[in-house]
Short mmCIF file of C-alpha atoms in Angstrom, two decimals:
data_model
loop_
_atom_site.label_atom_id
_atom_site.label_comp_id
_atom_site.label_asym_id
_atom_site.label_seq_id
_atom_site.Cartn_x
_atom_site.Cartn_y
_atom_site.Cartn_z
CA UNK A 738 97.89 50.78 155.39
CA UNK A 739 96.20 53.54 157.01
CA UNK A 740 98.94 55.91 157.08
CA UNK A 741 99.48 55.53 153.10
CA UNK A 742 95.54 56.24 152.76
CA UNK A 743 96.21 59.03 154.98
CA UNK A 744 98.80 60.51 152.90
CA UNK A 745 96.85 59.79 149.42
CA UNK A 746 93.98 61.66 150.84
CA UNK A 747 96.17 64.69 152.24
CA UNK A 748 97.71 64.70 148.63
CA UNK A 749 94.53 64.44 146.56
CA UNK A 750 93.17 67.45 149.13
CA UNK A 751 96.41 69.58 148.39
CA UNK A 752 96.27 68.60 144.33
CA UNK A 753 92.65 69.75 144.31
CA UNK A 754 93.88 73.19 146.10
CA UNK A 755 96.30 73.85 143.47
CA UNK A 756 93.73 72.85 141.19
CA UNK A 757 91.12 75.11 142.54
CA UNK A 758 93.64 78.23 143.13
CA UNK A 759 94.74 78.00 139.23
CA UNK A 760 91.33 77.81 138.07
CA UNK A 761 90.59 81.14 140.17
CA UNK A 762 93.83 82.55 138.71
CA UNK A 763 92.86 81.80 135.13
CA UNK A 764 89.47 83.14 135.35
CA UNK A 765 90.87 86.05 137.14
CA UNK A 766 93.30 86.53 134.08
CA UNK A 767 90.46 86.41 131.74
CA UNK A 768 87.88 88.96 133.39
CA UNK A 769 91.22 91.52 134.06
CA UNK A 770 91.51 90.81 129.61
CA UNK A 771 87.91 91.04 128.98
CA UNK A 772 87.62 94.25 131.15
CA UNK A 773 90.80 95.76 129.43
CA UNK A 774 88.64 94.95 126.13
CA UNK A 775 85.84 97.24 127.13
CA UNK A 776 88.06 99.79 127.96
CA UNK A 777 89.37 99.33 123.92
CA UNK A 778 86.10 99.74 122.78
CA UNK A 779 85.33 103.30 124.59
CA UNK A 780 88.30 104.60 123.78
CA UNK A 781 88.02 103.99 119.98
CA UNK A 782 84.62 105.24 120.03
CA UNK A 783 86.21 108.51 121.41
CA UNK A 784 89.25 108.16 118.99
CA UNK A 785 86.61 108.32 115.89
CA UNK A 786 84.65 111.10 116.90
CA UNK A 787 87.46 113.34 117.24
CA UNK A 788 87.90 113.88 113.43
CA UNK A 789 84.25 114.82 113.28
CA UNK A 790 84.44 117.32 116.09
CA UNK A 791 87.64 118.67 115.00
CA UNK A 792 85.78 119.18 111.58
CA UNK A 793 83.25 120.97 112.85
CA UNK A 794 84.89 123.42 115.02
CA UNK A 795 87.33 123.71 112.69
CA UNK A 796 85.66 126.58 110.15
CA UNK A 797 84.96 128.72 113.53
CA UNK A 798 87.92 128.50 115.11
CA UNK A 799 90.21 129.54 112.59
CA UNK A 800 92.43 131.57 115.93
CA UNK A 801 92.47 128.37 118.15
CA UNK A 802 94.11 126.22 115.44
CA UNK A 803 96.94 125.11 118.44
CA UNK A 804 94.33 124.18 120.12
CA UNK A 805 93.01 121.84 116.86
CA UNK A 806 96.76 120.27 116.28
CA UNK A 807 96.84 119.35 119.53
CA UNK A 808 93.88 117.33 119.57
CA UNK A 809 94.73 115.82 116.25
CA UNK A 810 98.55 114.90 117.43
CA UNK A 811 97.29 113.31 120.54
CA UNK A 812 94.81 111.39 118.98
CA UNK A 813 97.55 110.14 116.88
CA UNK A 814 99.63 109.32 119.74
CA UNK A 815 96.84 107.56 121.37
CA UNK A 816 96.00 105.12 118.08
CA UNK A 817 100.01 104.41 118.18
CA UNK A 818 100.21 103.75 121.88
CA UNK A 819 97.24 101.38 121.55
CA UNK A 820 98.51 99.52 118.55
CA UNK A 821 101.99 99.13 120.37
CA UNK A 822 100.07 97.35 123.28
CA UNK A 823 102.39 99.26 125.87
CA UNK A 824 99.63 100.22 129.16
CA UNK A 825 101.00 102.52 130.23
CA UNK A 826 101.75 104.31 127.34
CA UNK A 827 98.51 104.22 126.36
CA UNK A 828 97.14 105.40 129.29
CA UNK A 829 99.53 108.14 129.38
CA UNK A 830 98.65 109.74 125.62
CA UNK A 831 94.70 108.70 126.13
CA UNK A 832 95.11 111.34 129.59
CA UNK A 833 96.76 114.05 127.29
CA UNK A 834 94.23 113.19 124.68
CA UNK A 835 91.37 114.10 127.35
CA UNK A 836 93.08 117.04 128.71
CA UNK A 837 93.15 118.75 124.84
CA UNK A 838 89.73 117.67 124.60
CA UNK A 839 89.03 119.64 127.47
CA UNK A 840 90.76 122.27 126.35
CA UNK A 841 89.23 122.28 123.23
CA UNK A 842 85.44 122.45 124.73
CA UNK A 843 87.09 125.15 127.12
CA UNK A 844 87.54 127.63 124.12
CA UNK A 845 84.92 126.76 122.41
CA UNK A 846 83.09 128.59 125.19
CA UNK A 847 83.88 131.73 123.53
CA UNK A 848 82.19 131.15 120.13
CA UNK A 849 78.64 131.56 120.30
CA UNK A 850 77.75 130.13 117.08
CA UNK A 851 79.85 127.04 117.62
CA UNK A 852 78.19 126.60 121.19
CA UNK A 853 74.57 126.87 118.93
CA UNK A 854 75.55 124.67 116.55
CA UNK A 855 73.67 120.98 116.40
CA UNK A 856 76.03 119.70 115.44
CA UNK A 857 78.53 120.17 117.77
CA UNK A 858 76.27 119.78 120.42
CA UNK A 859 75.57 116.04 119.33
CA UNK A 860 79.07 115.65 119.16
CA UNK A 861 79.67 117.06 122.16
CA UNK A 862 77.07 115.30 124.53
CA UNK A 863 78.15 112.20 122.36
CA UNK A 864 81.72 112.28 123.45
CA UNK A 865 80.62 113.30 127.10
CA UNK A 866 78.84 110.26 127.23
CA UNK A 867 81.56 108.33 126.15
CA UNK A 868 84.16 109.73 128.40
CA UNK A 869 81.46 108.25 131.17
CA UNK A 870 81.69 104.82 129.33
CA UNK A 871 85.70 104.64 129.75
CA UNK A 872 85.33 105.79 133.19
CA UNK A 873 83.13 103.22 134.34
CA UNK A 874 84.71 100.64 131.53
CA UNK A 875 88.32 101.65 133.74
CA UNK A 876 86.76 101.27 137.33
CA UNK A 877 85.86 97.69 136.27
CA UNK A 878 88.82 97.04 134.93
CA UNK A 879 90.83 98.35 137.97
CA UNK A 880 88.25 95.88 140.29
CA UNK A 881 89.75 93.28 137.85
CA UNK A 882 93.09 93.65 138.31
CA UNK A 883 92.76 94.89 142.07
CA UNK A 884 91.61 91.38 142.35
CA UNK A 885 93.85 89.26 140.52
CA UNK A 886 96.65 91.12 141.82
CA UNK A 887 95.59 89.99 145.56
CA UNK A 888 95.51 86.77 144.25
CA UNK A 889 98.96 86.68 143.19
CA UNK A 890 100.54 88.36 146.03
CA UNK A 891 98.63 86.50 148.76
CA UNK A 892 99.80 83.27 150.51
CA UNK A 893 98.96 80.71 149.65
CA UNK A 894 97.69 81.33 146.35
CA UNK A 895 101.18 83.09 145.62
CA UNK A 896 102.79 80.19 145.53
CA UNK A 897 100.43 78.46 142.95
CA UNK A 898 100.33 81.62 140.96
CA UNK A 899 104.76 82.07 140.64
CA UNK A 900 104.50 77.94 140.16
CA UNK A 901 102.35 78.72 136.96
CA UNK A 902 104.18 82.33 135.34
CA UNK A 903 101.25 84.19 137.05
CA UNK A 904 102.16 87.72 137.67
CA UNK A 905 100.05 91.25 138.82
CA UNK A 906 98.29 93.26 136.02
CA UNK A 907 99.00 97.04 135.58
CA UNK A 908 95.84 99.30 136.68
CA UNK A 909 94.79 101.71 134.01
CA UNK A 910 95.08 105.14 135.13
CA UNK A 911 94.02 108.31 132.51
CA UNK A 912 94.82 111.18 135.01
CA UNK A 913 98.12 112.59 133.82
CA UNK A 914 100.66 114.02 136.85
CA UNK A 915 99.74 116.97 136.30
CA UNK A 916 96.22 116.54 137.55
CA UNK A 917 97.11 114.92 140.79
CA UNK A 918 98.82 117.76 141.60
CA UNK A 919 97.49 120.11 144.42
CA UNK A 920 96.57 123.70 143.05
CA UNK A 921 97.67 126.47 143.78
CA UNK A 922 95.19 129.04 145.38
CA UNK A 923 95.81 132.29 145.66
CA UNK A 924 93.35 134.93 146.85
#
């Protein structure tokens, strides 16, 4: 009698483990979905200022009109990539997207008037402080997934997470190769 009440406790313990292990998973799950979320909402903020700051830059930089197509295609890329729902490809064209942007604020160095301009100095501190909002929206989201991800690869909780479909998150990186790259100095 007491080695069945034995056994009944040690499998009530290990059912409220797995119980308490998926509940961690799931709410792991949702903060790695609600974090990807904010990172939505900064980049469409970013994604509908563009047209106004390619607007107004346009009529003064009628000999940097590359650098305007650019800006325009990769926005266009980025809206696709997101609507696809493909991370990584969404990442990717959202890190050329910044990279024209910066190219864009680059040249627009050399036109005074532009520089002067209220306008594009609203848009431009607007969009600076935007590109701050993604970064900080991605660092949370990267905690998020840095966390579940643990989760799932640790033991024991790995074997509660494969019992239940669980499986690691991607992290959202914006850098493109080309930035990671060391650079060349030359003196």
């Amino acid at each position: 009698m007491i080695l069945i009440l034995i056994v009944l406790a040690v499998l009530a313990a290990l059912v409220l483990y797995v119980i308490a292990v998926f509940n961690g998973l799931v709410r792991k799950r949702n903060l790695v979905d609600e974090a990807f979320s904010g990172i939505d909402v900064q980049l469409k903020k970013r994604t509908d200022l563009i047209p106004n700051l390619v607007n107004t830059v346009k009529g003064y930089m009628e000999h940097e009109r590359g650098v305007l197509e650019q800006v325009t295609r990769y926005r266009a890329e980025a809206q696709r990539a997101g609507e696809q729902g493909d991370m990584a490809e969404r990442a990717k064209a959202e890190g050329l997207l910044g990279q024209a942007l910066g190219r864009l604020f680059a040249v627009a160095e050399n036109y005074p008037d532009l520089k002067a301009n209220q306008n594009f100095l609203d848009l431009q501190a607007q969009l600076s402080q935007v590109e701050n909002d993604i970064q900080l929206a991605r660092r949370y989201y990267n905690g998020t997934v840095r966390n579940l991800n643990i989760a799932v690869e640790s033991f024991p909780s790995n074997l509660v997470a494969n019992s239940f479909g669980f499986s690691k998150a991607e992290f959202f990186e914006l850098e493109a190769e080309s930035d990671r790259a060391v650079p060349k100095v030359e003196f």
